[in-house]
GROMACS .gro file of C-alpha atoms in nm:
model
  116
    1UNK     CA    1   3.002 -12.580   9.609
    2UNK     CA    2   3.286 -12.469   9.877
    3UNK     CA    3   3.202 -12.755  10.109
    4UNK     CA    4   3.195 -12.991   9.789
    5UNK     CA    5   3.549 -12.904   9.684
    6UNK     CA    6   3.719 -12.912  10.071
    7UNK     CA    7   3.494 -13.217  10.131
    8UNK     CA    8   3.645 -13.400   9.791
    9UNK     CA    9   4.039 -13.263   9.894
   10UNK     CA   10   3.996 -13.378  10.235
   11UNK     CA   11   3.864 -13.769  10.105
   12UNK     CA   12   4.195 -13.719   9.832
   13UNK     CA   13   4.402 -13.661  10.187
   14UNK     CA   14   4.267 -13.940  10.365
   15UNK     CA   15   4.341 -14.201  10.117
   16UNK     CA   16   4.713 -14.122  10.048
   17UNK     CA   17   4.859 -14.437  10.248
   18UNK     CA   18   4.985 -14.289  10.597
   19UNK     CA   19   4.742 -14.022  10.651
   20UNK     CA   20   4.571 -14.101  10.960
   21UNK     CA   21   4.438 -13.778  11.024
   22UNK     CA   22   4.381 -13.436  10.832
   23UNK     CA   23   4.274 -13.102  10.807
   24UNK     CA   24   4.234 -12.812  10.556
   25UNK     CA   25   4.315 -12.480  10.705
   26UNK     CA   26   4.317 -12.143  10.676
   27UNK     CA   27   4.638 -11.955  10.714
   28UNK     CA   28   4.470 -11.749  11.021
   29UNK     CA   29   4.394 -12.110  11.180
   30UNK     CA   30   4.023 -12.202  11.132
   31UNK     CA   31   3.960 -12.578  10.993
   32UNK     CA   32   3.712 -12.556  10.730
   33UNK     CA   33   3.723 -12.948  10.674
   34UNK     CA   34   3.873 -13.263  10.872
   35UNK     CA   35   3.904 -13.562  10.919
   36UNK     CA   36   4.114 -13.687  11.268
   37UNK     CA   37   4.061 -14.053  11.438
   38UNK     CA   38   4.151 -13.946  11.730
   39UNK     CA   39   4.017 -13.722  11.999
   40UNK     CA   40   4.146 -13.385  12.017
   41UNK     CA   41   4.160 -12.989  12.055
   42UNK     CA   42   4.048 -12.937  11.713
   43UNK     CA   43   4.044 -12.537  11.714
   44UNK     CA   44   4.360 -12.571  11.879
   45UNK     CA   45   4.560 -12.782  11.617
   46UNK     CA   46   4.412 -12.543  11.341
   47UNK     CA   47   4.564 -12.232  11.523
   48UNK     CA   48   4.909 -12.434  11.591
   49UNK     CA   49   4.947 -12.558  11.239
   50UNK     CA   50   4.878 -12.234  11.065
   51UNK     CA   51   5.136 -12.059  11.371
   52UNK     CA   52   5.409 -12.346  11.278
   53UNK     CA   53   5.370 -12.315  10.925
   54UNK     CA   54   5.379 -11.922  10.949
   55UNK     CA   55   5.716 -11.931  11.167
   56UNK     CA   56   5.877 -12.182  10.914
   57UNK     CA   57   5.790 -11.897  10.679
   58UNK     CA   58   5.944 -11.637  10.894
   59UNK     CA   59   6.242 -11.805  10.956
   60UNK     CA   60   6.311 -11.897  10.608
   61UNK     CA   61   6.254 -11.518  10.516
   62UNK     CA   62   6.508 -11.474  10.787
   63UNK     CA   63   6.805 -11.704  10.633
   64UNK     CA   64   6.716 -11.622  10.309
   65UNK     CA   65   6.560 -11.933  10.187
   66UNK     CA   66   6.295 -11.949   9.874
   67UNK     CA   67   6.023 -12.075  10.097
   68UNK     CA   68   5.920 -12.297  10.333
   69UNK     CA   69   5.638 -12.550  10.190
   70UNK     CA   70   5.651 -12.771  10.478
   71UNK     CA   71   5.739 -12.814  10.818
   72UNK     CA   72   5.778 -13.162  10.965
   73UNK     CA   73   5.645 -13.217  11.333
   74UNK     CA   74   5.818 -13.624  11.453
   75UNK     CA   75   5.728 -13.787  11.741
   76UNK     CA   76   5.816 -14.174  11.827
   77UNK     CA   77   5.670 -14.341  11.545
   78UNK     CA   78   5.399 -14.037  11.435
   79UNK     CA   79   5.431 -13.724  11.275
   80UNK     CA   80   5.258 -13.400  11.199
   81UNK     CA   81   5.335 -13.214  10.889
   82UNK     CA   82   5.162 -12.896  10.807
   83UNK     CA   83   5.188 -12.766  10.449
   84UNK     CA   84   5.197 -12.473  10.226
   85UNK     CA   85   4.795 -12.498   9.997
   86UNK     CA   86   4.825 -12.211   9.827
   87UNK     CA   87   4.797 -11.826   9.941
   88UNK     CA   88   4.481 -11.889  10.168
   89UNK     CA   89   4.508 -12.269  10.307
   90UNK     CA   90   4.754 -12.491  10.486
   91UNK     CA   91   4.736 -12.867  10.520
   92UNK     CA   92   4.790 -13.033  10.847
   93UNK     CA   93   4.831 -13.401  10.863
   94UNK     CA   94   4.913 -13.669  11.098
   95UNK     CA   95   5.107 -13.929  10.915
   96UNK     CA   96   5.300 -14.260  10.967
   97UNK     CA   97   5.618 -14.170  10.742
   98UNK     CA   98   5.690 -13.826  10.549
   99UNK     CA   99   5.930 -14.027  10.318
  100UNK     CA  100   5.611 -14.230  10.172
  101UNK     CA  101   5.328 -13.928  10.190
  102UNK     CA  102   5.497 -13.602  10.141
  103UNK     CA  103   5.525 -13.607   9.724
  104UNK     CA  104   5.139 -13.728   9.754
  105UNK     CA  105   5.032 -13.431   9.966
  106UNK     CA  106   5.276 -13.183   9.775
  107UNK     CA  107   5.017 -13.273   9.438
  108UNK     CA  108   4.691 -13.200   9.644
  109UNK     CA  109   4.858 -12.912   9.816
  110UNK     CA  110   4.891 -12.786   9.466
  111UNK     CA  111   4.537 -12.883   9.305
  112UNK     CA  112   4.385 -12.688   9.647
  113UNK     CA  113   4.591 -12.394   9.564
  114UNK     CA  114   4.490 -12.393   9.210
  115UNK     CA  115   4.097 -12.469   9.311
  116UNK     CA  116   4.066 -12.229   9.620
   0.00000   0.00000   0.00000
């Protein structure tokens, strides 16, 4: 039933128009689903996006901000953005524009929250 529900966010991810790559994640940095076209260090981007995303947190707690939901990696013409999911999950992403995908992944951010 687990593997259903990560299975059915991840496809959700994947077809929000940008997302080239993605990945559900624990907060203590284990992928429990994916989906990357690319080759990579995939236990290592889990632990990096759940450390980024913790930081943001940290330093927001620091200046006094609300929170911090999101944290935007940008690179010459890709990005990474790594997202808040709720209490136990992060999303990581590799995207062509945050302008066009963040609202999109803000929505299934919240239904994974909600579900997990």
């Amino acid at each position: 039933m687990l593997k259903e529900k990560i299975s059915a966010f991840i496809e959700k991810l994947r077809s929000i128009d940008g997302v080239t790559g993605c990945a559900l994640v624990s907060r203590d940095g284990i992928i429990a689903g994916k989906y990357f076209d690319r080759e990579m260090n995939e236990p290592w981007f889990g632990a990096l996006a759940a450390t980024i995303l913790a930081s943001a947190e940290s330093v927001g707690n620091v200046i006094k901000m609300k929170s911090a939901d999101s944290v935007i990696i940008r690179s010459a013409g890709t990005y990474v953005i790594v997202m808040a999911a709720g209490e136990n999950f992060l999303i990581a992403a590799i995207i062509k524009d945050p302008t066009k995908t963040h609202d999109q992944m803000l929505a299934v951010a919240k239904m994974i929250a909600e579900a997990l």
